[in-house]
Short mmCIF file of C-alpha atoms in Angstrom, two decimals:
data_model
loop_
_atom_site.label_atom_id
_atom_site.label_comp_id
_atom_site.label_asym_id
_atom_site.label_seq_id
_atom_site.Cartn_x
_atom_site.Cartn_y
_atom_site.Cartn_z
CA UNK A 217 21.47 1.10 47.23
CA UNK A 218 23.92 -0.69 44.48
CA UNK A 219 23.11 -4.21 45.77
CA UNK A 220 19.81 -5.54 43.55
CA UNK A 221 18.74 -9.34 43.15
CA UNK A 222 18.14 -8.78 39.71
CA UNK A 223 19.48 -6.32 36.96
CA UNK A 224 18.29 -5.94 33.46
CA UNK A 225 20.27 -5.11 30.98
CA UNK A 226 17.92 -3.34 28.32
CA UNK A 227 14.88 -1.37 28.36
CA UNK A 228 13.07 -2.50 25.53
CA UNK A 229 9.74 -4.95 25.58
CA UNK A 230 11.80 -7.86 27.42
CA UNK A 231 13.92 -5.72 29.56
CA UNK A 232 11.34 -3.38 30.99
CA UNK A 233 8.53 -5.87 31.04
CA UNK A 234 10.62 -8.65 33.28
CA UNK A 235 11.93 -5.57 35.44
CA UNK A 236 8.50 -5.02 36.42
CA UNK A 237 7.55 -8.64 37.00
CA UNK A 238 10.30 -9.20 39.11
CA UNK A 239 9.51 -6.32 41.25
CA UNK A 240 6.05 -7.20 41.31
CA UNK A 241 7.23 -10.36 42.57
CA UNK A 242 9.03 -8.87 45.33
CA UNK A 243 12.89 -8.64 44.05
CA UNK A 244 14.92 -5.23 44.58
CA UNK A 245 15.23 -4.90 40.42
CA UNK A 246 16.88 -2.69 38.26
CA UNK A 247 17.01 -1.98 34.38
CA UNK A 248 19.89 -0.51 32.85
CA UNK A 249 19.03 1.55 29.18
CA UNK A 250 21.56 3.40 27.09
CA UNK A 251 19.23 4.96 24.46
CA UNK A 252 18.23 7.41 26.99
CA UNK A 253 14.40 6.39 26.72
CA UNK A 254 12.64 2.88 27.51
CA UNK A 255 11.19 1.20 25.33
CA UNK A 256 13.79 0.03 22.97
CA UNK A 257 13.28 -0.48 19.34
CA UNK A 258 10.12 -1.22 19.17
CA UNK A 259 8.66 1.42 21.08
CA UNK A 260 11.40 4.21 19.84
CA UNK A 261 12.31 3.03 15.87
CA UNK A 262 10.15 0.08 15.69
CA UNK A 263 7.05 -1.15 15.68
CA UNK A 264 4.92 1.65 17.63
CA UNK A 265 6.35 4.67 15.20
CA UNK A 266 5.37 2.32 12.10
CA UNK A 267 1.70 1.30 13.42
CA UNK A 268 1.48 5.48 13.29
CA UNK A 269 2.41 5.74 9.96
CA UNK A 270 0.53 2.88 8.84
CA UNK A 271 -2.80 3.87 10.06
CA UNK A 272 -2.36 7.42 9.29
CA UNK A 273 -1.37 6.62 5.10
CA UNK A 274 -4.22 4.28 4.88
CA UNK A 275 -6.61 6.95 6.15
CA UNK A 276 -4.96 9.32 4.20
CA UNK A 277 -5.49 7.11 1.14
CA UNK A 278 -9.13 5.98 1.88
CA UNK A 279 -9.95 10.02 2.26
CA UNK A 280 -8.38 10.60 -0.95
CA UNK A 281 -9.66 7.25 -2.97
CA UNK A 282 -12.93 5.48 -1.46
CA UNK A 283 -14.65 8.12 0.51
CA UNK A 284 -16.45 9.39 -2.38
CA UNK A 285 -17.37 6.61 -3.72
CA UNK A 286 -18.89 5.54 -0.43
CA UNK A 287 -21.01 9.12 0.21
CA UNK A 288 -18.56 10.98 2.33
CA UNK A 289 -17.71 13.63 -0.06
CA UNK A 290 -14.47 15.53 0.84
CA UNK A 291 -12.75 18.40 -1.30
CA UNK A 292 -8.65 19.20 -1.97
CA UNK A 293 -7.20 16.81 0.52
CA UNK A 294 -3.71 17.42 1.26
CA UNK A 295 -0.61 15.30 3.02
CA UNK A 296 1.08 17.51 5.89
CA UNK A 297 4.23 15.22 6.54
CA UNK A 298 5.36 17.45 9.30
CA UNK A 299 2.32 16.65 10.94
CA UNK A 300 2.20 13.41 10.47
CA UNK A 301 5.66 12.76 11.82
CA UNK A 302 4.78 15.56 14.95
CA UNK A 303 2.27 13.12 15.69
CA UNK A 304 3.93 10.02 15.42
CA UNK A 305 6.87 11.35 17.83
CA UNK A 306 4.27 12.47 20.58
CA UNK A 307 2.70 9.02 20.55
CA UNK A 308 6.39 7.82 21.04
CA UNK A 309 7.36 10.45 23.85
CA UNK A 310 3.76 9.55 25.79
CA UNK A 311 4.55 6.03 25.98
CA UNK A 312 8.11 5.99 26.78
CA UNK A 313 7.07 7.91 29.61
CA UNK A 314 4.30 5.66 30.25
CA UNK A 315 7.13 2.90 31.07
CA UNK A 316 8.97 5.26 32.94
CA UNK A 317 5.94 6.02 35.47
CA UNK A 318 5.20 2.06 35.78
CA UNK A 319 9.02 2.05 36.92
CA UNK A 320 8.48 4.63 39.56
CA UNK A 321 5.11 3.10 40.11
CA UNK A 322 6.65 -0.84 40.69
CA UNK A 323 9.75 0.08 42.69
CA UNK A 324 12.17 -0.69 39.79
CA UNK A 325 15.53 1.53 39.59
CA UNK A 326 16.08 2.76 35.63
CA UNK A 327 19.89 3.30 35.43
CA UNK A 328 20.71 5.21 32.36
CA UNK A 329 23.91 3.96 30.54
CA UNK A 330 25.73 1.22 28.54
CA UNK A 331 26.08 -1.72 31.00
CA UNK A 332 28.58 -3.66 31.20
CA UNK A 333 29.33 -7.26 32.43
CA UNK A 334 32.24 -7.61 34.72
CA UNK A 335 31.75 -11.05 36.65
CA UNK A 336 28.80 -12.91 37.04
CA UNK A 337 27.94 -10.45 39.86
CA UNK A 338 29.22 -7.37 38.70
CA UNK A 339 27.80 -4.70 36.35
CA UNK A 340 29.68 -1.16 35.32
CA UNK A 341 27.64 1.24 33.78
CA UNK A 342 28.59 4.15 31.62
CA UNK A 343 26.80 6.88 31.38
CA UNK A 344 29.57 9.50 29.33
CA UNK A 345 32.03 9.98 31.73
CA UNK A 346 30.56 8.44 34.58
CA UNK A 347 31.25 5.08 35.78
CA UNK A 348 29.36 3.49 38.32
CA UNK A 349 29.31 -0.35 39.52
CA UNK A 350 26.76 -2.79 40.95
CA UNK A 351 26.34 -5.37 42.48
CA UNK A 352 23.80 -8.12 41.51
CA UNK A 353 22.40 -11.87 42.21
CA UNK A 354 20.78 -12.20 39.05
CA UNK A 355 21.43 -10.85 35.52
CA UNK A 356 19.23 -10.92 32.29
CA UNK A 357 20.18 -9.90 29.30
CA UNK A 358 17.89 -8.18 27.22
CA UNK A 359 19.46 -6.02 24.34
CA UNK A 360 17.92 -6.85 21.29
CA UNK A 361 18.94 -6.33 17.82
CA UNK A 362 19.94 -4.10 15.27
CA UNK A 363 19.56 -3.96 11.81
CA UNK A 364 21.66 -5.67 9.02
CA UNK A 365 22.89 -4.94 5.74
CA UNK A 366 24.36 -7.16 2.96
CA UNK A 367 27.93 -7.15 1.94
CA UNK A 368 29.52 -3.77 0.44
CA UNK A 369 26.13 -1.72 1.18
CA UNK A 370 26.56 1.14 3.46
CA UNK A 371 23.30 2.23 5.36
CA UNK A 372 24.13 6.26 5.53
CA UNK A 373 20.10 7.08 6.52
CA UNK A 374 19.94 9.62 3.91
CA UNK A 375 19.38 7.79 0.35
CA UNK A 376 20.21 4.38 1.81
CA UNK A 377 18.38 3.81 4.42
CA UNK A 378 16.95 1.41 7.13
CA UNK A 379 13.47 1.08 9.00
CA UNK A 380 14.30 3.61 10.83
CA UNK A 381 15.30 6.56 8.04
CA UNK A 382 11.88 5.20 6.73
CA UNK A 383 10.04 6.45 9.48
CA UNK A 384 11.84 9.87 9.54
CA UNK A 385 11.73 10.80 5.62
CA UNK A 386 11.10 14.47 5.40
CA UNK A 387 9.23 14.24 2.12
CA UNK A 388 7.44 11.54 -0.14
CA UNK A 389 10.10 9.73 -2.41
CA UNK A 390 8.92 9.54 -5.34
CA UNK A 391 10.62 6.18 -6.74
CA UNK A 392 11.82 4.02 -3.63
CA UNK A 393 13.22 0.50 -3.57
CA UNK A 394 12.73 -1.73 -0.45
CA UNK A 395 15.30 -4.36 -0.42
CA UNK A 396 13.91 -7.55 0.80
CA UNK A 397 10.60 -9.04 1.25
CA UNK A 398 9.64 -9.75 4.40
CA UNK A 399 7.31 -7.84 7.03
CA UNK A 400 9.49 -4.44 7.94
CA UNK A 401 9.96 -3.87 4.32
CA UNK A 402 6.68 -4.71 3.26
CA UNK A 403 4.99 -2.34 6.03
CA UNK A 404 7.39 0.45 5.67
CA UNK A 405 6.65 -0.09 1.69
CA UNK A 406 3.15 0.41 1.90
CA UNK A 407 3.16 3.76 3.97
CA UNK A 408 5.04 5.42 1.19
CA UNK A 409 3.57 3.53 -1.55
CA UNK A 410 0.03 4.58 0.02
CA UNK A 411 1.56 8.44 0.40
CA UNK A 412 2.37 8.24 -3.38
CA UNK A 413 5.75 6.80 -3.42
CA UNK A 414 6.41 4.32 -7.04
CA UNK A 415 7.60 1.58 -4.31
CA UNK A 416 9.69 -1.62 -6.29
CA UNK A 417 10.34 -4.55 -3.40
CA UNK A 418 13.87 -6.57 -4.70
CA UNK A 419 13.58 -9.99 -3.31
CA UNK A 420 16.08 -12.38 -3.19
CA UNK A 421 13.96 -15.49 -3.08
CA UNK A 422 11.23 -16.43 -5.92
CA UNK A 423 8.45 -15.29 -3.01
CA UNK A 424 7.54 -12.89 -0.50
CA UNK A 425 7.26 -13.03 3.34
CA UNK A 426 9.75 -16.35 4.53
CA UNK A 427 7.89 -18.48 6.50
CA UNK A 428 4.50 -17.76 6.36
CA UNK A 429 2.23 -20.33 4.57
CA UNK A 430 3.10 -20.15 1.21
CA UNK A 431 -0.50 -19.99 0.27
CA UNK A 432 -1.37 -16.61 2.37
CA UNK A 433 2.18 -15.21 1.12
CA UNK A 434 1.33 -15.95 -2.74
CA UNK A 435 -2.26 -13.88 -2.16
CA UNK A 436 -0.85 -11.39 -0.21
CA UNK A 437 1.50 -10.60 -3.29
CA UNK A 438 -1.65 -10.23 -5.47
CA UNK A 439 -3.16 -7.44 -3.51
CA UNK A 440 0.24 -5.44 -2.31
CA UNK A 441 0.62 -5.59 -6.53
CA UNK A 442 -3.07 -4.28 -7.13
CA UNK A 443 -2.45 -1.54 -4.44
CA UNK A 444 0.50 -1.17 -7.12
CA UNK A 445 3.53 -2.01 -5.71
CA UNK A 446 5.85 -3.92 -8.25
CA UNK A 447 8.35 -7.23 -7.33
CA UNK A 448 11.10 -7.93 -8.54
CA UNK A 449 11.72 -11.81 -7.34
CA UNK A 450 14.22 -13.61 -7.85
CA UNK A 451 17.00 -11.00 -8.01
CA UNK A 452 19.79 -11.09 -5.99
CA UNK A 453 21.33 -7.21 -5.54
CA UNK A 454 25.07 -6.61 -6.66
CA UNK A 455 25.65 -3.03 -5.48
CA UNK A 456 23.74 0.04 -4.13
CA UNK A 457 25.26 3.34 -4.73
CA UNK A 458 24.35 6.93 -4.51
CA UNK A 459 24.12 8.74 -7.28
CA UNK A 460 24.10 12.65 -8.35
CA UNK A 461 20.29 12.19 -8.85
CA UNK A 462 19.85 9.55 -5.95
CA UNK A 463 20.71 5.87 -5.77
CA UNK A 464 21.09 3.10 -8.26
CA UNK A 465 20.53 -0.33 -7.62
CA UNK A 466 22.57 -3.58 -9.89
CA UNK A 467 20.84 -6.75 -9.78
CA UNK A 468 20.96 -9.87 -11.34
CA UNK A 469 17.89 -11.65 -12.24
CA UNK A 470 19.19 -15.34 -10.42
CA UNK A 471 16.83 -17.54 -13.27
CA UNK A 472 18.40 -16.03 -16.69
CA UNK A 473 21.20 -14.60 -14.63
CA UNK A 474 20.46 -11.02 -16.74
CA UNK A 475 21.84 -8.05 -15.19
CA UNK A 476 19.83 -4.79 -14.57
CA UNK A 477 20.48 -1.36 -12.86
CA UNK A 478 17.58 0.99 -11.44
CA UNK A 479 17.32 4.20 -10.29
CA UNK A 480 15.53 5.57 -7.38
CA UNK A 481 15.65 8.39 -4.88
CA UNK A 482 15.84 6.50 -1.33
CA UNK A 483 16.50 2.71 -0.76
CA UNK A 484 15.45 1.21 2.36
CA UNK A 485 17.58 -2.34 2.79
CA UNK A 486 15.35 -4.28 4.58
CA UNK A 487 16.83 -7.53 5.30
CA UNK A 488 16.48 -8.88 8.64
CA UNK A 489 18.11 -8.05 11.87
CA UNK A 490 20.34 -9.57 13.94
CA UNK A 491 21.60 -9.87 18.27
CA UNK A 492 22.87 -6.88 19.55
CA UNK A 493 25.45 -7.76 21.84
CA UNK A 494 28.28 -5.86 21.31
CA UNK A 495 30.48 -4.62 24.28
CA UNK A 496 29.18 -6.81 26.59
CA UNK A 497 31.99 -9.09 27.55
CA UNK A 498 30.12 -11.94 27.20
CA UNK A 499 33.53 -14.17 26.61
CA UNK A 500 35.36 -12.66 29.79
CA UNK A 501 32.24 -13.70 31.74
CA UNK A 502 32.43 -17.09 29.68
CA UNK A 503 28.87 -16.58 28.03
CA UNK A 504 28.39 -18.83 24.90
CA UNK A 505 26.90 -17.64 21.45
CA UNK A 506 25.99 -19.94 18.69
CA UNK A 507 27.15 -18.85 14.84
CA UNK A 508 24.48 -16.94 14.32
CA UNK A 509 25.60 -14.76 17.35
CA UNK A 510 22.88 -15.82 19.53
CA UNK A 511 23.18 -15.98 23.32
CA UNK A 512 22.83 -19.78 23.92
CA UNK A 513 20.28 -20.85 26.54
CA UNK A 514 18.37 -23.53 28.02
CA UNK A 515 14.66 -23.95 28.44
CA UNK A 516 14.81 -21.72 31.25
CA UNK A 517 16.49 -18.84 29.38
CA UNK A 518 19.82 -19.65 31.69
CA UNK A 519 23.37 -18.77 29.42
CA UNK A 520 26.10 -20.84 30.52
CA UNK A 521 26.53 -18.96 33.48
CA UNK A 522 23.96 -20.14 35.51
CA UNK A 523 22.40 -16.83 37.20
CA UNK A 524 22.57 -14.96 33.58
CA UNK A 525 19.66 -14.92 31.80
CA UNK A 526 19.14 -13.96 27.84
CA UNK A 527 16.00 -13.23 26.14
CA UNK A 528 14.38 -11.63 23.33
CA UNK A 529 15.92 -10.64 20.12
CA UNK A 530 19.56 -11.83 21.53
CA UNK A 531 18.66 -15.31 21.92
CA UNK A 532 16.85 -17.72 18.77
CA UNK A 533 13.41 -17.39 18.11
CA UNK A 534 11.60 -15.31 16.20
CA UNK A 535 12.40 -11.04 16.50
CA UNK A 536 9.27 -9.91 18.18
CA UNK A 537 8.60 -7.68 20.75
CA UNK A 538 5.83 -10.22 22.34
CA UNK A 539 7.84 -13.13 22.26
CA UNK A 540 10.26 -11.45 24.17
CA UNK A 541 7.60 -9.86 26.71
CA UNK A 542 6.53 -13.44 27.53
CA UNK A 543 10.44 -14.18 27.97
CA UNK A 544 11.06 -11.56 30.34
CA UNK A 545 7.92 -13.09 32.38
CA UNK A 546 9.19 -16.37 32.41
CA UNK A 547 12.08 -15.18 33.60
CA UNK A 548 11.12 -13.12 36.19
CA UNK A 549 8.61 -16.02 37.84
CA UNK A 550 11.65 -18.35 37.73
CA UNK A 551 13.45 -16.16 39.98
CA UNK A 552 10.96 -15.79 42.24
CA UNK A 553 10.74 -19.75 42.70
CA UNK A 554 7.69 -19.86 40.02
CA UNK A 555 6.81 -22.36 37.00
CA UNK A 556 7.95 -19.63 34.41
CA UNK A 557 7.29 -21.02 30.87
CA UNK A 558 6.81 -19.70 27.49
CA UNK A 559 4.87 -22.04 24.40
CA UNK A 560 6.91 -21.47 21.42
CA UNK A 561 4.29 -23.05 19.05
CA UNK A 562 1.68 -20.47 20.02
CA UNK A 563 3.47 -17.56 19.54
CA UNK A 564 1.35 -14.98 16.52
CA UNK A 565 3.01 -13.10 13.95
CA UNK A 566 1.26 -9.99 12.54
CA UNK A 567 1.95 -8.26 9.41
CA UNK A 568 0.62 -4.61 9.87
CA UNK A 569 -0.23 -3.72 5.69
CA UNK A 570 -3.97 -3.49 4.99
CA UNK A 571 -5.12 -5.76 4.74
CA UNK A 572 -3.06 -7.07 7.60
CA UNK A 573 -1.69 -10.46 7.69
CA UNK A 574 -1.59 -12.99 11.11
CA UNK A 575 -0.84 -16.20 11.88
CA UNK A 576 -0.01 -18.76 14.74
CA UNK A 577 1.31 -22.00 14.77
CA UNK A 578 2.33 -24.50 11.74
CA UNK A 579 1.95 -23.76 8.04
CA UNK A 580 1.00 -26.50 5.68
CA UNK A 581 4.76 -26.57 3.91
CA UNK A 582 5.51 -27.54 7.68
CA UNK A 583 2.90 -29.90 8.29
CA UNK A 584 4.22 -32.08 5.08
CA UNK A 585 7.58 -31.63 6.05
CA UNK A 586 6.48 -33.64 9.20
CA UNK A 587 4.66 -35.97 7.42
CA UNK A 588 1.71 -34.49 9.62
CA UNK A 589 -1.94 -35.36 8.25
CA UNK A 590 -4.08 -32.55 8.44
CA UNK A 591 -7.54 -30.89 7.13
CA UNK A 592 -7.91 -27.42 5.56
CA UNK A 593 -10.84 -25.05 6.55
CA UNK A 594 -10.71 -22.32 4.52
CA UNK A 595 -13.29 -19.14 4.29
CA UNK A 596 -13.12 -15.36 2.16
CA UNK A 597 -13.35 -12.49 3.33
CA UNK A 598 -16.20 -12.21 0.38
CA UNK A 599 -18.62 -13.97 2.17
CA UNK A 600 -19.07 -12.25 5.25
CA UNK A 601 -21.39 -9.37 5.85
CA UNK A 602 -19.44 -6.79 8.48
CA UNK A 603 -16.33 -7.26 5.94
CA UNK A 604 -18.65 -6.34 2.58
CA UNK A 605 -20.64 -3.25 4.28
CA UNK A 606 -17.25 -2.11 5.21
CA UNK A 607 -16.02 -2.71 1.86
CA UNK A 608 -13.17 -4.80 2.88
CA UNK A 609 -13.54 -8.10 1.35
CA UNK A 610 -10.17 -9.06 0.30
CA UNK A 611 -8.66 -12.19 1.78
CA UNK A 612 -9.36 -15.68 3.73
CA UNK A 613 -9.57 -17.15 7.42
CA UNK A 614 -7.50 -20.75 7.20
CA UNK A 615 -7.65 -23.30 10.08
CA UNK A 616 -5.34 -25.88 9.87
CA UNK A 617 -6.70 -28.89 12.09
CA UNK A 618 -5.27 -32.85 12.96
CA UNK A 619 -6.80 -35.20 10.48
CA UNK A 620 -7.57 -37.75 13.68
CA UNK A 621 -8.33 -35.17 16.86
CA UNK A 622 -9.40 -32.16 14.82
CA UNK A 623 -6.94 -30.29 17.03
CA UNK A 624 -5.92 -27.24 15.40
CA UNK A 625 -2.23 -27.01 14.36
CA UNK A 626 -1.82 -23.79 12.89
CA UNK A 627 -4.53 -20.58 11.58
CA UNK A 628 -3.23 -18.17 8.83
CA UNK A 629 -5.39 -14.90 8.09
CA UNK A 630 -5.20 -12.40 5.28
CA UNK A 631 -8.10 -10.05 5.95
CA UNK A 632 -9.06 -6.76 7.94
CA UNK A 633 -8.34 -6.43 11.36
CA UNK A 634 -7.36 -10.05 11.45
CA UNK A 635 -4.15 -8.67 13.87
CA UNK A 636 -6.79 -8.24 16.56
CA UNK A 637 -8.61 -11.87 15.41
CA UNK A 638 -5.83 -13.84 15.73
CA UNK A 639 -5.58 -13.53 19.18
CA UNK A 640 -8.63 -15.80 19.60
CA UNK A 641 -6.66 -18.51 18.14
CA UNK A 642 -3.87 -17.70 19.88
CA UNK A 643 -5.65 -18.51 23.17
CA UNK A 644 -7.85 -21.66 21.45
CA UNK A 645 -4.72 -22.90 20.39
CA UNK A 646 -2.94 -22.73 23.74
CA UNK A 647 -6.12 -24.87 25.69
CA UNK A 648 -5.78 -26.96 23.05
CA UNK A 649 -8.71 -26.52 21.13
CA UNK A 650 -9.73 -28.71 18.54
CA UNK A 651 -11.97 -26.73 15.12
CA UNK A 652 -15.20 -28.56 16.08
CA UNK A 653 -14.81 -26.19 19.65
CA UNK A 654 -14.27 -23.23 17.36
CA UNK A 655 -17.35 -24.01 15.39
CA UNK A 656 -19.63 -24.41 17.83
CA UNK A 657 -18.28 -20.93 19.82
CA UNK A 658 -21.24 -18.29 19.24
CA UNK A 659 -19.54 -15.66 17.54
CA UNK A 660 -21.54 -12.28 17.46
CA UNK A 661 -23.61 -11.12 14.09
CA UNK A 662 -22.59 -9.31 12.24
CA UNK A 663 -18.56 -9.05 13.08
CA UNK A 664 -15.48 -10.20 11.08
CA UNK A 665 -14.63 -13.03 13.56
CA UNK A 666 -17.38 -14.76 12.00
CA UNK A 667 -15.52 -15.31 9.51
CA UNK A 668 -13.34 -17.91 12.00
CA UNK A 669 -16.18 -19.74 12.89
CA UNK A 670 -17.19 -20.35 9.04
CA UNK A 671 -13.52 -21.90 8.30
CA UNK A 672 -13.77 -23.78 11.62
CA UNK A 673 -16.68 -25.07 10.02
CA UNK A 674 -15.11 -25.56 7.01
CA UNK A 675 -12.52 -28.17 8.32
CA UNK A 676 -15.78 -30.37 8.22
CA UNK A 677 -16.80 -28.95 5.04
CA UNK A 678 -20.21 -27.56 6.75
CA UNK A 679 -19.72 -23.99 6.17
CA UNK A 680 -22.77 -21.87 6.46
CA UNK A 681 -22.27 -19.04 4.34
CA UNK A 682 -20.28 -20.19 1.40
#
């Protein structure tokens, strides 16, 4: 019963999803969780539990702001946080269950503990007291991350607080700082900014969102400041202490290098994430980590023990759940003697505001840094019929194509629903699709992916509709 051909360290969107492709594929597997549900972050603190509070906050603030302009009348509207965060936690209990029943469905053992590496063969897990061992051909690792803070602030989940206080406040802040610009801060931001919060975002950089295409970041800053949430760019943060009335923040302004100190009730320090591999014993199983304390690997997600595996958040790449599902895959097919492979240049990144943010493949600040030449097709939001009935018109569709095939390189969409839409360039981008096969796709009338085909069109400068 203790002998498996694979064992998974981790339960989250890598761990569980290669535990069930390797028993699919006929290998006696087993996953090994500590948190006591599956899932991991994403589906327990992370990205599920956020998706609920987004969508619920926006329809909470569409009730209570554009309804009645739009004919749908409604009288003293009122936020129930309780029930907002009841619901949230049932969505969370359904689907870790969900994962649980696919385990019992596909064969796969679920060990609950911390497990531990002992040889290249040998995993101890602890559940409290208990200690069991097993044996195993194959290992992957698949722990993920957890989040960071910067020097000399201490996350206590009360007043200073990470994503995941921010998804468990028990009542609407009414001045909260978000400490760093990218997409965690930014979505958790907008919830309580949209459920009445005064939300300031302290940035250390002189822009939002690293990485994306500068020109989607700089317009996605115009509307997350109409919906009236203030920046403060630029400003690198000194200290963050509670107070007797809640928590102040000391920052220096990095250009006139002007200090400042703010008050608010919470602070959510939002500034990245990093491998969770602690108590492993990677180095007494002679596993390697690069200085970023990422489990090395090579293009087929072996460590430097060759029948150890690492993917997801513990290995480089970018932190997302899907990029790590895809990992587990390729993983799992390997072991079973398959042509497991994952394309790192067609991997989307969603940012889940509204309007929501998505993009795939190269931004133009990389294309010049390659010295790539490339065409632009651009098209608004503005100009296309579903998006103006539904009173959604903020935003673009922007296909970056080869100046010489017309292959496209890279698409970046600020827009409605464009989390959904980018998966069609996603999977034109991975058959290698050039914009001239995007623009002559029949897209249906009237729908918001119309608004692809225009700025495929575009790249040509033969748009239709603008």
């Amino acid at each position: 019963m203790d002998n498996f051909d694979l064992l998974v360290i981790g339960g989250g969107p890598g761990g569980y999803v290669c535990a069930i492709r390797a028993a699919q594929l006929g290998l006696k597997t087993a996953c090994v969780e500590s948190r006591g549900a599956l899932g991991g972050t994403c589906l327990n603190i992370g990205c599920i539990p956020s998706k609920s509070l987004l969508n619920l906050s926006e329809n909470y603030l569409k009730a209570k702001k554009d309804f009645n302009q739009q004919g749908i009348e409604i009288e003293g509207i009122k936020l129930n946080i309780d029930k907002m965060m009841s619901n949230k936690n049932k969505s969370i209990q359904v689907l870790t269950k969900g994962v649980e029943f696919l385990f019992k469905k596909n064969k796969v053992t679920y060990i609950k503990g911390k497990g531990v590496l002992f040889s290249k063969n040998d995993v101890v897990v602890y559940d409290n007291n208990k200690r069991t061992s097993y044996k195993t051909k194959n290992i992957v690792i698949a722990t993920g991350s957890e989040v960071v803070s910067l020097p000399g602030i201490d996350i206590d989940e009360k007043n200073i607080i990470s994503s995941t206080g921010a998804l468990s406040l028990k009542k609407v802040p009414n001045k909260l700082a978000v400490i760093g610009g990218g997409y965690i801060g930014l979505e958790m931001g907008s919830v309580w900014s949209r459920l009445g919060s005064e939300v300031t975002v302290i940035e250390y950089l002189d822009y939002i969102t690293p990485g994306m295409d500068r020109e989607i970041s700089d317009e996605f800053k115009k509307i997350l400041i109409k919906q009236g949430i203030k920046f403060k760019l630029g400003s690198k943060v000194n200290s963050v202490k509670n107070t007797n009335t809640g928590v102040s923040i000391n920052y220096t302004d990095i250009k006139n290098s002007k200090n400042e100190t703010l008050s608010f009730d919470k602070v959510l320090v939002s500034v990245g994430r990093k491998p969770y591999t602690e108590g492993l014993n990677l180095s007494k199983v002679g596993i390697k980590k690069d200085g970023k304390g990422r489990i090395e690997v090579n293009n087929k997600l072996q460590t430097s023990v060759r029948n150890i595996y690492a993917i997801g958040d513990v290995i480089k790449g970018p932190m997302l759940a899907h990029k790590a599902e895809e990992e587990g895959i390729a993983v799992a097919e390997i072991l079973a003697g398959q042509a497991g492979h994952v394309n790192y240049d067609v991997i989307p990144g969603v940012v889940y505001t509204s309007p929501e943010v998505a993009t795939v493949g190269k931004t133009e600040e990389q294309l010049k840094e390659e010295n790539k030449v490339y065409k632009v097709g651009k098209f608004p939001f503005l100009a296309n019929s579903r998006a103006k009935v539904n009173n959604e018109t903020e935003g673009f569709v922007k296909i970056l194509a080869d100046s010489k095939t017309d292959k496209v390189l890279g698409v970046h969409i600020i827009g409605p629903h464009c989390g959904d839409m980018i998966a069609e360039m996603a999977l034109a981008m991975e058959f290698g699709a050039s914009a001239e096969d995007i623009a002559r796709t029949c897209h249906a009338h009237p729908t918001h992916t119309e608004a692809i085909k225009e700025a495929a069109l575009a790249v040509d400068k033969r748009p239709i509709h603008f």
